[in-house]
Amino acid sequence: MEQLYDVAIIGAGPAGLSAALYAGRARLSTLLIEKEKDGGQIVQTAEIENYPGSPEEESGPSLVAKMSAQADRFGAQRVKDAIVSVELSGDEKVIVGQKDTYRAKTVILATGASAAKLGCPGEAEFTGRGVSYCATCDGPFYNGLAVYVAGGGDAAVEEAIYLTRFARKVTIVHRRDQLRAAKSIQEKAFANEKIEFLWNSTIAEIKGEGLIGEIVVKNEKTGELTSLKPDPKDGLFGLFVFVGYHPQTELFLDQLDHERGYLITDEAMHTNLPGVFAAGDIRKKTLRQVVTAVADGAIAAVEANKYLEG
């Protein structure tokens, strides 16, 4: 007979790992389901300065490794599976994966978000061939070269600063005339001699043969198109895209209340269905950071325990 878990957690980012830790510590039978590797977006972050208590040298992967070890230590069971459908309305929640079907009395949804795309011609064609969404993954490939970063928020500017470790020059392409990143992050970028800015600009098209050979930039005020090509001595350059994220909630939208794809919960992480909770970046909330994700996960697990007791 299939095991009926007390709580099933979908997603092993900071929110899911925190939920697994708290659920396991409460002696609930806990299943943690993740389709890829632990950590979600945070594993792409080279430096974490704003997580309370973390050492100066803390990185996304190192922080996630600690969280994963804690979840394992408190007994969370794990499976690697991609979920294809869910039935959340009954007393028994049914989660159907590509490999197996799982049942639980409560479910915590912590599937996170994925990088938004520019949507311009050539982006898909050159993804992995000069277009990247992960500076820590691909930055070392551009040692001594010039790279461009699309975006102006915290992630874009932080990753641009990180890329200066490798690149000779980093140009931030932003659709507005000022950055949206936190002031402390902006100050670091403006003080970095390797960083330049293309204001009021967006990426209109990406061209090349095999690898990126040209980026067409549009001035949003004048409509003027400018062609950017690599230095002949370099032969290539890179484009890193950080223009936002999309919540991974498609499987749940026909059953749960949502707004623009983000699940609506109360402060205790309850969705509109009994026994179903949401945590982390998939929630409608004002701040999406590691510190809020782990708080969401902890609250969701505690509330799941209350639901089971009640």
PDB file of N, CA and C in Angstrom, residues 160-230:
ATOM      1  N   ALA A 160      26.090  41.552 -12.000  1.00  0.00           N
ATOM      2  CA  ALA A 160      27.039  42.355 -12.775  1.00  0.00           C
ATOM      3  C   ALA A 160      28.323  42.573 -11.976  1.00  0.00           C
ATOM      4  N   ILE A 161      28.165  42.876 -10.698  1.00  0.00           N
ATOM      5  CA  ILE A 161      29.338  43.062  -9.835  1.00  0.00           C
ATOM      6  C   ILE A 161      30.138  41.763  -9.765  1.00  0.00           C
ATOM      7  N   TYR A 162      29.449  40.644  -9.624  1.00  0.00           N
ATOM      8  CA  TYR A 162      30.138  39.353  -9.582  1.00  0.00           C
ATOM      9  C   TYR A 162      30.907  39.094 -10.879  1.00  0.00           C
ATOM     10  N   LEU A 163      30.319  39.445 -12.004  1.00  0.00           N
ATOM     11  CA  LEU A 163      30.950  39.184 -13.297  1.00  0.00           C
ATOM     12  C   LEU A 163      32.241  39.964 -13.486  1.00  0.00           C
ATOM     13  N   THR A 164      32.404  41.060 -12.746  1.00  0.00           N
ATOM     14  CA  THR A 164      33.654  41.825 -12.869  1.00  0.00           C
ATOM     15  C   THR A 164      34.853  41.026 -12.368  1.00  0.00           C
ATOM     16  N   ARG A 165      34.628  39.935 -11.667  1.00  0.00           N
ATOM     17  CA  ARG A 165      35.731  39.063 -11.258  1.00  0.00           C
ATOM     18  C   ARG A 165      36.410  38.439 -12.475  1.00  0.00           C
ATOM     19  N   PHE A 166      35.628  38.270 -13.534  1.00  0.00           N
ATOM     20  CA  PHE A 166      36.132  37.576 -14.710  1.00  0.00           C
ATOM     21  C   PHE A 166      36.233  38.503 -15.921  1.00  0.00           C
ATOM     22  N   ALA A 167      35.176  39.232 -16.192  1.00  0.00           N
ATOM     23  CA  ALA A 167      35.104  40.032 -17.413  1.00  0.00           C
ATOM     24  C   ALA A 167      35.993  41.274 -17.345  1.00  0.00           C
ATOM     25  N   ARG A 168      36.475  41.677 -18.505  1.00  0.00           N
ATOM     26  CA  ARG A 168      37.243  42.913 -18.605  1.00  0.00           C
ATOM     27  C   ARG A 168      36.346  44.132 -18.428  1.00  0.00           C
ATOM     28  N   LYS A 169      35.121  44.015 -18.934  1.00  0.00           N
ATOM     29  CA  LYS A 169      34.146  45.103 -18.842  1.00  0.00           C
ATOM     30  C   LYS A 169      32.756  44.513 -18.766  1.00  0.00           C
ATOM     31  N   VAL A 170      31.907  45.108 -17.923  1.00  0.00           N
ATOM     32  CA  VAL A 170      30.521  44.679 -17.789  1.00  0.00           C
ATOM     33  C   VAL A 170      29.625  45.889 -18.054  1.00  0.00           C
ATOM     34  N   THR A 171      28.732  45.759 -19.016  1.00  0.00           N
ATOM     35  CA  THR A 171      27.809  46.845 -19.338  1.00  0.00           C
ATOM     36  C   THR A 171      26.394  46.446 -18.949  1.00  0.00           C
ATOM     37  N   ILE A 172      25.786  47.226 -18.064  1.00  0.00           N
ATOM     38  CA  ILE A 172      24.409  46.980 -17.650  1.00  0.00           C
ATOM     39  C   ILE A 172      23.469  47.708 -18.606  1.00  0.00           C
ATOM     40  N   VAL A 173      22.568  46.952 -19.237  1.00  0.00           N
ATOM     41  CA  VAL A 173      21.580  47.509 -20.157  1.00  0.00           C
ATOM     42  C   VAL A 173      20.243  47.566 -19.418  1.00  0.00           C
ATOM     43  N   HIS A 174      19.747  48.789 -19.197  1.00  0.00           N
ATOM     44  CA  HIS A 174      18.535  48.950 -18.398  1.00  0.00           C
ATOM     45  C   HIS A 174      17.531  49.834 -19.116  1.00  0.00           C
ATOM     46  N   ARG A 175      16.261  49.427 -19.054  1.00  0.00           N
ATOM     47  CA  ARG A 175      15.218  50.132 -19.797  1.00  0.00           C
ATOM     48  C   ARG A 175      14.883  51.511 -19.229  1.00  0.00           C
ATOM     49  N   ARG A 176      15.335  51.791 -18.009  1.00  0.00           N
ATOM     50  CA  ARG A 176      15.055  53.093 -17.404  1.00  0.00           C
ATOM     51  C   ARG A 176      16.336  53.906 -17.288  1.00  0.00           C
ATOM     52  N   ASP A 177      16.213  55.120 -16.713  1.00  0.00           N
ATOM     53  CA  ASP A 177      17.402  55.969 -16.569  1.00  0.00           C
ATOM     54  C   ASP A 177      17.993  55.913 -15.175  1.00  0.00           C
ATOM     55  N   GLN A 178      17.497  54.975 -14.366  1.00  0.00           N
ATOM     56  CA  GLN A 178      18.086  54.737 -13.054  1.00  0.00           C
ATOM     57  C   GLN A 178      17.795  53.298 -12.639  1.00  0.00           C
ATOM     58  N   LEU A 179      18.659  52.756 -11.802  1.00  0.00           N
ATOM     59  CA  LEU A 179      18.527  51.370 -11.379  1.00  0.00           C
ATOM     60  C   LEU A 179      17.398  51.205 -10.362  1.00  0.00           C
ATOM     61  N   ARG A 180      16.878  49.978 -10.290  1.00  0.00           N
ATOM     62  CA  ARG A 180      15.860  49.652  -9.288  1.00  0.00           C
ATOM     63  C   ARG A 180      16.465  48.941  -8.085  1.00  0.00           C
ATOM     64  N   ALA A 181      17.727  48.586  -8.158  1.00  0.00           N
ATOM     65  CA  ALA A 181      18.386  47.835  -7.088  1.00  0.00           C
ATOM     66  C   ALA A 181      18.471  48.652  -5.808  1.00  0.00           C
ATOM     67  N   ALA A 182      18.682  47.974  -4.703  1.00  0.00           N
ATOM     68  CA  ALA A 182      18.860  48.644  -3.414  1.00  0.00           C
ATOM     69  C   ALA A 182      20.033  49.616  -3.489  1.00  0.00           C
ATOM     70  N   LYS A 183      19.945  50.711  -2.757  1.00  0.00           N
ATOM     71  CA  LYS A 183      20.955  51.762  -2.832  1.00  0.00           C
ATOM     72  C   LYS A 183      22.350  51.240  -2.506  1.00  0.00           C
ATOM     73  N   SER A 184      22.451  50.353  -1.541  1.00  0.00           N
ATOM     74  CA  SER A 184      23.769  49.828  -1.169  1.00  0.00           C
ATOM     75  C   SER A 184      24.399  49.060  -2.316  1.00  0.00           C
ATOM     76  N   ILE A 185      23.553  48.359  -3.088  1.00  0.00           N
ATOM     77  CA  ILE A 185      24.056  47.602  -4.232  1.00  0.00           C
ATOM     78  C   ILE A 185      24.435  48.559  -5.362  1.00  0.00           C
ATOM     79  N   GLN A 186      23.601  49.576  -5.570  1.00  0.00           N
ATOM     80  CA  GLN A 186      23.910  50.575  -6.599  1.00  0.00           C
ATOM     81  C   GLN A 186      25.264  51.238  -6.340  1.00  0.00           C
ATOM     82  N   GLU A 187      25.495  51.593  -5.097  1.00  0.00           N
ATOM     83  CA  GLU A 187      26.744  52.278  -4.749  1.00  0.00           C
ATOM     84  C   GLU A 187      27.961  51.426  -5.121  1.00  0.00           C
ATOM     85  N   LYS A 188      27.863  50.121  -4.890  1.00  0.00           N
ATOM     86  CA  LYS A 188      28.962  49.228  -5.258  1.00  0.00           C
ATOM     87  C   LYS A 188      29.177  49.209  -6.769  1.00  0.00           C
ATOM     88  N   ALA A 189      28.059  49.195  -7.507  1.00  0.00           N
ATOM     89  CA  ALA A 189      28.171  49.142  -8.960  1.00  0.00           C
ATOM     90  C   ALA A 189      28.772  50.430  -9.521  1.00  0.00           C
ATOM     91  N   PHE A 190      28.298  51.570  -9.034  1.00  0.00           N
ATOM     92  CA  PHE A 190      28.801  52.847  -9.530  1.00  0.00           C
ATOM     93  C   PHE A 190      30.278  53.044  -9.183  1.00  0.00           C
ATOM     94  N   ALA A 191      30.707  52.432  -8.099  1.00  0.00           N
ATOM     95  CA  ALA A 191      32.107  52.575  -7.676  1.00  0.00           C
ATOM     96  C   ALA A 191      33.039  51.603  -8.391  1.00  0.00           C
ATOM     97  N   ASN A 192      32.463  50.653  -9.122  1.00  0.00           N
ATOM     98  CA  ASN A 192      33.281  49.634  -9.798  1.00  0.00           C
ATOM     99  C   ASN A 192      33.699  50.144 -11.171  1.00  0.00           C
ATOM    100  N   GLU A 193      34.968  50.276 -11.385  1.00  0.00           N
ATOM    101  CA  GLU A 193      35.489  50.840 -12.627  1.00  0.00           C
ATOM    102  C   GLU A 193      35.222  49.959 -13.845  1.00  0.00           C
ATOM    103  N   LYS A 194      34.919  48.696 -13.613  1.00  0.00           N
ATOM    104  CA  LYS A 194      34.680  47.794 -14.740  1.00  0.00           C
ATOM    105  C   LYS A 194      33.243  47.856 -15.253  1.00  0.00           C
ATOM    106  N   ILE A 195      32.361  48.526 -14.522  1.00  0.00           N
ATOM    107  CA  ILE A 195      30.945  48.525 -14.888  1.00  0.00           C
ATOM    108  C   ILE A 195      30.566  49.819 -15.607  1.00  0.00           C
ATOM    109  N   GLU A 196      29.899  49.656 -16.747  1.00  0.00           N
ATOM    110  CA  GLU A 196      29.354  50.777 -17.498  1.00  0.00           C
ATOM    111  C   GLU A 196      27.840  50.582 -17.647  1.00  0.00           C
ATOM    112  N   PHE A 197      27.150  51.603 -18.167  1.00  0.00           N
ATOM    113  CA  PHE A 197      25.687  51.557 -18.223  1.00  0.00           C
ATOM    114  C   PHE A 197      25.180  52.025 -19.582  1.00  0.00           C
ATOM    115  N   LEU A 198      24.163  51.332 -20.075  1.00  0.00           N
ATOM    116  CA  LEU A 198      23.388  51.778 -21.227  1.00  0.00           C
ATOM    117  C   LEU A 198      21.978  52.049 -20.729  1.00  0.00           C
ATOM    118  N   TRP A 199      21.642  53.320 -20.534  1.00  0.00           N
ATOM    119  CA  TRP A 199      20.354  53.696 -19.953  1.00  0.00           C
ATOM    120  C   TRP A 199      19.251  53.729 -21.025  1.00  0.00           C
ATOM    121  N   ASN A 200      18.017  53.602 -20.563  1.00  0.00           N
ATOM    122  CA  ASN A 200      16.835  53.700 -21.439  1.00  0.00           C
ATOM    123  C   ASN A 200      16.941  52.759 -22.633  1.00  0.00           C
ATOM    124  N   SER A 201      17.489  51.579 -22.406  1.00  0.00           N
ATOM    125  CA  SER A 201      17.761  50.667 -23.521  1.00  0.00           C
ATOM    126  C   SER A 201      17.279  49.251 -23.218  1.00  0.00           C
ATOM    127  N   THR A 202      16.891  48.558 -24.263  1.00  0.00           N
ATOM    128  CA  THR A 202      16.495  47.151 -24.160  1.00  0.00           C
ATOM    129  C   THR A 202      17.170  46.364 -25.276  1.00  0.00           C
ATOM    130  N   ILE A 203      17.242  45.038 -25.087  1.00  0.00           N
ATOM    131  CA  ILE A 203      17.802  44.163 -26.106  1.00  0.00           C
ATOM    132  C   ILE A 203      16.707  43.865 -27.123  1.00  0.00           C
ATOM    133  N   ALA A 204      16.918  44.265 -28.372  1.00  0.00           N
ATOM    134  CA  ALA A 204      15.907  44.079 -29.413  1.00  0.00           C
ATOM    135  C   ALA A 204      16.106  42.793 -30.199  1.00  0.00           C
ATOM    136  N   GLU A 205      17.359  42.372 -30.368  1.00  0.00           N
ATOM    137  CA  GLU A 205      17.633  41.165 -31.149  1.00  0.00           C
ATOM    138  C   GLU A 205      19.042  40.662 -30.846  1.00  0.00           C
ATOM    139  N   ILE A 206      19.209  39.353 -30.958  1.00  0.00           N
ATOM    140  CA  ILE A 206      20.513  38.720 -30.758  1.00  0.00           C
ATOM    141  C   ILE A 206      20.852  37.955 -32.030  1.00  0.00           C
ATOM    142  N   LYS A 207      22.050  38.194 -32.554  1.00  0.00           N
ATOM    143  CA  LYS A 207      22.438  37.583 -33.812  1.00  0.00           C
ATOM    144  C   LYS A 207      23.788  36.881 -33.674  1.00  0.00           C
ATOM    145  N   GLY A 208      24.124  36.094 -34.684  1.00  0.00           N
ATOM    146  CA  GLY A 208      25.421  35.438 -34.699  1.00  0.00           C
ATOM    147  C   GLY A 208      25.395  34.156 -35.494  1.00  0.00           C
ATOM    148  N   GLU A 209      26.525  33.503 -35.549  1.00  0.00           N
ATOM    149  CA  GLU A 209      26.643  32.199 -36.202  1.00  0.00           C
ATOM    150  C   GLU A 209      27.294  31.240 -35.208  1.00  0.00           C
ATOM    151  N   GLY A 210      26.498  30.395 -34.623  1.00  0.00           N
ATOM    152  CA  GLY A 210      27.008  29.482 -33.603  1.00  0.00           C
ATOM    153  C   GLY A 210      27.027  30.116 -32.233  1.00  0.00           C
ATOM    154  N   LEU A 211      27.766  31.229 -32.091  1.00  0.00           N
ATOM    155  CA  LEU A 211      27.818  31.991 -30.848  1.00  0.00           C
ATOM    156  C   LEU A 211      27.340  33.412 -31.117  1.00  0.00           C
ATOM    157  N   ILE A 212      27.028  34.152 -30.052  1.00  0.00           N
ATOM    158  CA  ILE A 212      26.598  35.536 -30.219  1.00  0.00           C
ATOM    159  C   ILE A 212      27.680  36.334 -30.948  1.00  0.00           C
ATOM    160  N   GLY A 213      27.258  37.003 -32.018  1.00  0.00           N
ATOM    161  CA  GLY A 213      28.174  37.863 -32.738  1.00  0.00           C
ATOM    162  C   GLY A 213      27.703  39.305 -32.786  1.00  0.00           C
ATOM    163  N   GLU A 214      26.452  39.535 -32.316  1.00  0.00           N
ATOM    164  CA  GLU A 214      25.904  40.884 -32.367  1.00  0.00           C
ATOM    165  C   GLU A 214      24.689  40.987 -31.452  1.00  0.00           C
ATOM    166  N   ILE A 215      24.600  42.102 -30.754  1.00  0.00           N
ATOM    167  CA  ILE A 215      23.412  42.413 -29.949  1.00  0.00           C
ATOM    168  C   ILE A 215      22.848  43.731 -30.469  1.00  0.00           C
ATOM    169  N   VAL A 216      21.575  43.748 -30.809  1.00  0.00           N
ATOM    170  CA  VAL A 216      20.920  44.970 -31.256  1.00  0.00           C
ATOM    171  C   VAL A 216      20.178  45.576 -30.069  1.00  0.00           C
ATOM    172  N   VAL A 217      20.544  46.810 -29.729  1.00  0.00           N
ATOM    173  CA  VAL A 217      19.964  47.504 -28.576  1.00  0.00           C
ATOM    174  C   VAL A 217      19.052  48.620 -29.063  1.00  0.00           C
ATOM    175  N   LYS A 218      17.881  48.710 -28.448  1.00  0.00           N
ATOM    176  CA  LYS A 218      16.919  49.755 -28.801  1.00  0.00           C
ATOM    177  C   LYS A 218      16.855  50.812 -27.713  1.00  0.00           C
ATOM    178  N   ASN A 219      16.975  52.071 -28.092  1.00  0.00           N
ATOM    179  CA  ASN A 219      16.777  53.173 -27.160  1.00  0.00           C
ATOM    180  C   ASN A 219      15.272  53.390 -27.002  1.00  0.00           C
ATOM    181  N   GLU A 220      14.775  53.212 -25.789  1.00  0.00           N
ATOM    182  CA  GLU A 220      13.344  53.270 -25.546  1.00  0.00           C
ATOM    183  C   GLU A 220      12.763  54.679 -25.675  1.00  0.00           C
ATOM    184  N   LYS A 221      13.593  55.682 -25.633  1.00  0.00           N
ATOM    185  CA  LYS A 221      13.107  57.057 -25.777  1.00  0.00           C
ATOM    186  C   LYS A 221      13.080  57.504 -27.233  1.00  0.00           C
ATOM    187  N   THR A 222      14.113  57.154 -27.979  1.00  0.00           N
ATOM    188  CA  THR A 222      14.222  57.627 -29.362  1.00  0.00           C
ATOM    189  C   THR A 222      13.834  56.579 -30.391  1.00  0.00           C
ATOM    190  N   GLY A 223      13.823  55.309 -29.979  1.00  0.00           N
ATOM    191  CA  GLY A 223      13.557  54.235 -30.915  1.00  0.00           C
ATOM    192  C   GLY A 223      14.759  53.838 -31.738  1.00  0.00           C
ATOM    193  N   GLU A 224      15.890  54.490 -31.534  1.00  0.00           N
ATOM    194  CA  GLU A 224      17.098  54.215 -32.302  1.00  0.00           C
ATOM    195  C   GLU A 224      17.648  52.830 -31.983  1.00  0.00           C
ATOM    196  N   LEU A 225      18.083  52.129 -33.030  1.00  0.00           N
ATOM    197  CA  LEU A 225      18.685  50.809 -32.874  1.00  0.00           C
ATOM    198  C   LEU A 225      20.198  50.912 -33.015  1.00  0.00           C
ATOM    199  N   THR A 226      20.916  50.275 -32.110  1.00  0.00           N
ATOM    200  CA  THR A 226      22.375  50.292 -32.133  1.00  0.00           C
ATOM    201  C   THR A 226      22.901  48.864 -32.152  1.00  0.00           C
ATOM    202  N   SER A 227      23.835  48.584 -33.015  1.00  0.00           N
ATOM    203  CA  SER A 227      24.433  47.258 -33.108  1.00  0.00           C
ATOM    204  C   SER A 227      25.701  47.201 -32.268  1.00  0.00           C
ATOM    205  N   LEU A 228      25.759  46.229 -31.364  1.00  0.00           N
ATOM    206  CA  LEU A 228      26.935  46.017 -30.525  1.00  0.00           C
ATOM    207  C   LEU A 228      27.611  44.727 -30.965  1.00  0.00           C
ATOM    208  N   LYS A 229      28.923  44.822 -31.254  1.00  0.00           N
ATOM    209  CA  LYS A 229      29.666  43.646 -31.683  1.00  0.00           C
ATOM    210  C   LYS A 229      30.906  43.474 -30.815  1.00  0.00           C
ATOM    211  N   PRO A 230      31.393  42.251 -30.661  1.00  0.00           N
ATOM    212  CA  PRO A 230      32.576  42.033 -29.817  1.00  0.00           C
ATOM    213  C   PRO A 230      33.820  42.663 -30.411  1.00  0.00           C
TER     214      PRO A 230
END
